[in-house]
Amino acid sequence: MKVVALKDIIGSDQEVKGENWTSRRLLLKKDGMGYSVHDTVIKAGTETHIWYQNHLEAVYCIEGEGEVETLKDNKVWPIKKDEIYALDENDEHLLRAKTDMRMVCVFNPPITGNETHDENGVYPVVDDE
């Protein structure tokens, strides 16, 4: 059994910040669940290019409003509170936040904890063993 409190993650090395976002990594590869779970805040008025070539991601919006644009077809998907989107084809996309957005993100395979987006918007696969 694992119990993780967000208050214990904030300010620790499991809180990772990018220019447009802050990701609090709640479950990581080391936890042995086969996926990782993050509580992420996207800053209002930002656009972030993301392309998880090595991961599948599901994102549940619990606060805020924005949109995702998938770049292969330039389709725009409005996102708001109580909606989930799944990047089930390693979709290259733009995430735009109209307001601050708080998201619960699940990654498969799990991340190790310190990953940040590279110049292509990709998280590398890190072997922490």
PDB file of C-alpha atoms in Angstrom:
ATOM      1  CA  MET A   1       0.000   0.000   0.000  1.00  0.00           C
ATOM      2  CA  LYS A   2       1.216   3.473  -0.885  1.00  0.00           C
ATOM      3  CA  VAL A   3      -0.158   6.766   0.361  1.00  0.00           C
ATOM      4  CA  VAL A   4       1.328   9.982  -1.027  1.00  0.00           C
ATOM      5  CA  ALA A   5       0.309  13.466   0.106  1.00  0.00           C
ATOM      6  CA  LEU A   6       0.665  16.353  -2.329  1.00  0.00           C
ATOM      7  CA  LYS A   7       1.912  18.562   0.546  1.00  0.00           C
ATOM      8  CA  ASP A   8       4.902  16.225   0.913  1.00  0.00           C
ATOM      9  CA  ILE A   9       5.791  16.519  -2.792  1.00  0.00           C
ATOM     10  CA  ILE A  10       5.606  20.319  -3.012  1.00  0.00           C
ATOM     11  CA  GLY A  11       9.094  21.738  -2.497  1.00  0.00           C
ATOM     12  CA  SER A  12      10.778  18.332  -2.843  1.00  0.00           C
ATOM     13  CA  ASP A  13      12.838  16.986  -5.742  1.00  0.00           C
ATOM     14  CA  GLN A  14       9.594  15.450  -7.065  1.00  0.00           C
ATOM     15  CA  GLU A  15       8.258  18.927  -7.854  1.00  0.00           C
ATOM     16  CA  VAL A  16       9.710  19.795 -11.259  1.00  0.00           C
ATOM     17  CA  LYS A  17       9.163  23.137 -12.973  1.00  0.00           C
ATOM     18  CA  GLY A  18       9.278  24.130 -16.615  1.00  0.00           C
ATOM     19  CA  GLU A  19       8.725  27.544 -18.134  1.00  0.00           C
ATOM     20  CA  ASN A  20       4.963  26.998 -18.530  1.00  0.00           C
ATOM     21  CA  TRP A  21       4.205  24.310 -15.966  1.00  0.00           C
ATOM     22  CA  THR A  22       4.864  22.788 -12.561  1.00  0.00           C
ATOM     23  CA  SER A  23       4.632  19.012 -12.225  1.00  0.00           C
ATOM     24  CA  ARG A  24       4.314  17.334  -8.831  1.00  0.00           C
ATOM     25  CA  ARG A  25       5.282  13.716  -9.451  1.00  0.00           C
ATOM     26  CA  LEU A  26       3.187  11.574  -7.087  1.00  0.00           C
ATOM     27  CA  LEU A  27       4.016   8.068  -8.317  1.00  0.00           C
ATOM     28  CA  LEU A  28       7.187   7.258 -10.248  1.00  0.00           C
ATOM     29  CA  LYS A  29       8.868   4.307 -11.896  1.00  0.00           C
ATOM     30  CA  LYS A  30      10.535   3.401  -8.580  1.00  0.00           C
ATOM     31  CA  ASP A  31       7.066   2.811  -7.088  1.00  0.00           C
ATOM     32  CA  GLY A  32       6.651  -0.238  -9.340  1.00  0.00           C
ATOM     33  CA  MET A  33       3.112   0.473 -10.565  1.00  0.00           C
ATOM     34  CA  GLY A  34       3.907   0.380 -14.298  1.00  0.00           C
ATOM     35  CA  TYR A  35       2.809   4.011 -14.743  1.00  0.00           C
ATOM     36  CA  SER A  36       3.501   7.391 -13.154  1.00  0.00           C
ATOM     37  CA  VAL A  37       0.977   9.928 -11.837  1.00  0.00           C
ATOM     38  CA  HIS A  38       1.542  13.685 -11.757  1.00  0.00           C
ATOM     39  CA  ASP A  39      -0.410  16.668 -10.436  1.00  0.00           C
ATOM     40  CA  THR A  40       0.472  19.378 -12.969  1.00  0.00           C
ATOM     41  CA  VAL A  41      -0.356  23.073 -13.136  1.00  0.00           C
ATOM     42  CA  ILE A  42      -0.208  24.767 -16.548  1.00  0.00           C
ATOM     43  CA  LYS A  43       0.170  28.553 -16.413  1.00  0.00           C
ATOM     44  CA  ALA A  44      -2.573  30.728 -17.910  1.00  0.00           C
ATOM     45  CA  GLY A  45      -1.819  32.298 -21.276  1.00  0.00           C
ATOM     46  CA  THR A  46       0.891  29.794 -22.218  1.00  0.00           C
ATOM     47  CA  GLU A  47       1.390  27.449 -25.155  1.00  0.00           C
ATOM     48  CA  THR A  48       3.559  24.369 -24.687  1.00  0.00           C
ATOM     49  CA  HIS A  49       4.799  22.137 -27.512  1.00  0.00           C
ATOM     50  CA  ILE A  50       4.759  18.502 -26.363  1.00  0.00           C
ATOM     51  CA  TRP A  51       5.497  15.268 -28.199  1.00  0.00           C
ATOM     52  CA  TYR A  52       5.714  12.201 -25.995  1.00  0.00           C
ATOM     53  CA  GLN A  53       7.377   9.913 -28.529  1.00  0.00           C
ATOM     54  CA  ASN A  54       8.289   7.456 -25.759  1.00  0.00           C
ATOM     55  CA  HIS A  55       5.186   7.637 -23.558  1.00  0.00           C
ATOM     56  CA  LEU A  56       1.423   7.403 -23.695  1.00  0.00           C
ATOM     57  CA  GLU A  57      -0.338  10.005 -21.570  1.00  0.00           C
ATOM     58  CA  ALA A  58      -3.846  10.468 -20.200  1.00  0.00           C
ATOM     59  CA  VAL A  59      -4.722  13.866 -18.722  1.00  0.00           C
ATOM     60  CA  TYR A  60      -7.695  14.625 -16.472  1.00  0.00           C
ATOM     61  CA  CYS A  61      -8.431  18.333 -16.049  1.00  0.00           C
ATOM     62  CA  ILE A  62      -9.564  19.120 -12.509  1.00  0.00           C
ATOM     63  CA  GLU A  63      -9.363  22.934 -12.770  1.00  0.00           C
ATOM     64  CA  GLY A  64      -9.251  25.514 -15.522  1.00  0.00           C
ATOM     65  CA  GLU A  65      -9.770  25.729 -19.246  1.00  0.00           C
ATOM     66  CA  GLY A  66      -7.636  25.449 -22.352  1.00  0.00           C
ATOM     67  CA  GLU A  67      -7.174  23.459 -25.520  1.00  0.00           C
ATOM     68  CA  VAL A  68      -5.022  20.846 -27.183  1.00  0.00           C
ATOM     69  CA  GLU A  69      -4.106  21.062 -30.859  1.00  0.00           C
ATOM     70  CA  THR A  70      -2.920  17.819 -32.456  1.00  0.00           C
ATOM     71  CA  LEU A  71      -0.303  18.747 -35.013  1.00  0.00           C
ATOM     72  CA  LYS A  72      -0.773  15.863 -37.456  1.00  0.00           C
ATOM     73  CA  ASP A  73      -4.241  17.149 -38.357  1.00  0.00           C
ATOM     74  CA  ASN A  74      -4.336  20.628 -36.738  1.00  0.00           C
ATOM     75  CA  LYS A  75      -7.506  19.639 -34.893  1.00  0.00           C
ATOM     76  CA  VAL A  76      -8.235  21.724 -31.798  1.00  0.00           C
ATOM     77  CA  TRP A  77      -9.763  19.991 -28.793  1.00  0.00           C
ATOM     78  CA  PRO A  78     -11.247  22.313 -26.127  1.00  0.00           C
ATOM     79  CA  ILE A  79     -10.452  21.077 -22.606  1.00  0.00           C
ATOM     80  CA  LYS A  80     -12.178  22.097 -19.392  1.00  0.00           C
ATOM     81  CA  LYS A  81     -12.717  20.908 -15.842  1.00  0.00           C
ATOM     82  CA  ASP A  82     -13.933  17.317 -15.463  1.00  0.00           C
ATOM     83  CA  GLU A  83     -12.713  16.205 -18.913  1.00  0.00           C
ATOM     84  CA  ILE A  84      -9.977  13.738 -19.807  1.00  0.00           C
ATOM     85  CA  TYR A  85      -7.918  13.503 -22.959  1.00  0.00           C
ATOM     86  CA  ALA A  86      -5.664  10.629 -23.961  1.00  0.00           C
ATOM     87  CA  LEU A  87      -2.680  10.952 -26.269  1.00  0.00           C
ATOM     88  CA  ASP A  88      -3.005   7.366 -27.451  1.00  0.00           C
ATOM     89  CA  GLU A  89      -0.849   7.703 -30.582  1.00  0.00           C
ATOM     90  CA  ASN A  90       2.147   9.546 -29.104  1.00  0.00           C
ATOM     91  CA  ASP A  91       0.462  12.644 -30.517  1.00  0.00           C
ATOM     92  CA  GLU A  92       2.615  15.705 -31.108  1.00  0.00           C
ATOM     93  CA  HIS A  93       0.534  18.572 -29.766  1.00  0.00           C
ATOM     94  CA  LEU A  94       0.292  22.105 -28.466  1.00  0.00           C
ATOM     95  CA  LEU A  95      -1.262  22.622 -25.040  1.00  0.00           C
ATOM     96  CA  ARG A  96      -2.724  26.092 -24.567  1.00  0.00           C
ATOM     97  CA  ALA A  97      -3.999  27.294 -21.203  1.00  0.00           C
ATOM     98  CA  LYS A  98      -6.668  30.006 -21.221  1.00  0.00           C
ATOM     99  CA  THR A  99      -6.676  30.008 -17.414  1.00  0.00           C
ATOM    100  CA  ASP A 100      -4.421  28.224 -14.967  1.00  0.00           C
ATOM    101  CA  MET A 101      -5.143  24.542 -15.514  1.00  0.00           C
ATOM    102  CA  ARG A 102      -4.618  21.803 -12.942  1.00  0.00           C
ATOM    103  CA  MET A 103      -4.273  18.374 -14.458  1.00  0.00           C
ATOM    104  CA  VAL A 104      -3.782  14.823 -13.221  1.00  0.00           C
ATOM    105  CA  CYS A 105      -1.462  13.131 -15.727  1.00  0.00           C
ATOM    106  CA  VAL A 106      -0.727   9.426 -16.070  1.00  0.00           C
ATOM    107  CA  PHE A 107       2.303   8.224 -18.076  1.00  0.00           C
ATOM    108  CA  ASN A 108       3.090   4.795 -19.470  1.00  0.00           C
ATOM    109  CA  PRO A 109       5.889   3.830 -19.252  1.00  0.00           C
ATOM    110  CA  PRO A 110       6.385   5.628 -15.956  1.00  0.00           C
ATOM    111  CA  ILE A 111       8.888   8.427 -15.649  1.00  0.00           C
ATOM    112  CA  THR A 112      11.662   8.412 -13.051  1.00  0.00           C
ATOM    113  CA  GLY A 113      10.922  11.888 -11.741  1.00  0.00           C
ATOM    114  CA  ASN A 114      13.382  14.479 -13.017  1.00  0.00           C
ATOM    115  CA  GLU A 115      12.525  14.436 -16.734  1.00  0.00           C
ATOM    116  CA  THR A 116      11.760  17.697 -18.497  1.00  0.00           C
ATOM    117  CA  HIS A 117      10.779  18.297 -22.114  1.00  0.00           C
ATOM    118  CA  ASP A 118      13.680  18.394 -24.561  1.00  0.00           C
ATOM    119  CA  GLU A 119      13.837  20.799 -27.523  1.00  0.00           C
ATOM    120  CA  ASN A 120      11.237  18.633 -29.356  1.00  0.00           C
ATOM    121  CA  GLY A 121       8.819  18.487 -26.413  1.00  0.00           C
ATOM    122  CA  VAL A 122       9.858  14.890 -25.613  1.00  0.00           C
ATOM    123  CA  TYR A 123      10.484  13.183 -22.264  1.00  0.00           C
ATOM    124  CA  PRO A 124      13.379  10.746 -22.718  1.00  0.00           C
ATOM    125  CA  VAL A 125      13.054   7.199 -21.437  1.00  0.00           C
ATOM    126  CA  VAL A 126      15.375   7.067 -18.427  1.00  0.00           C
ATOM    127  CA  ASP A 127      16.634   3.824 -16.957  1.00  0.00           C
ATOM    128  CA  ASP A 128      17.096   4.548 -13.261  1.00  0.00           C
ATOM    129  CA  GLU A 129      18.191   1.040 -12.345  1.00  0.00           C
TER     130      GLU A 129
END
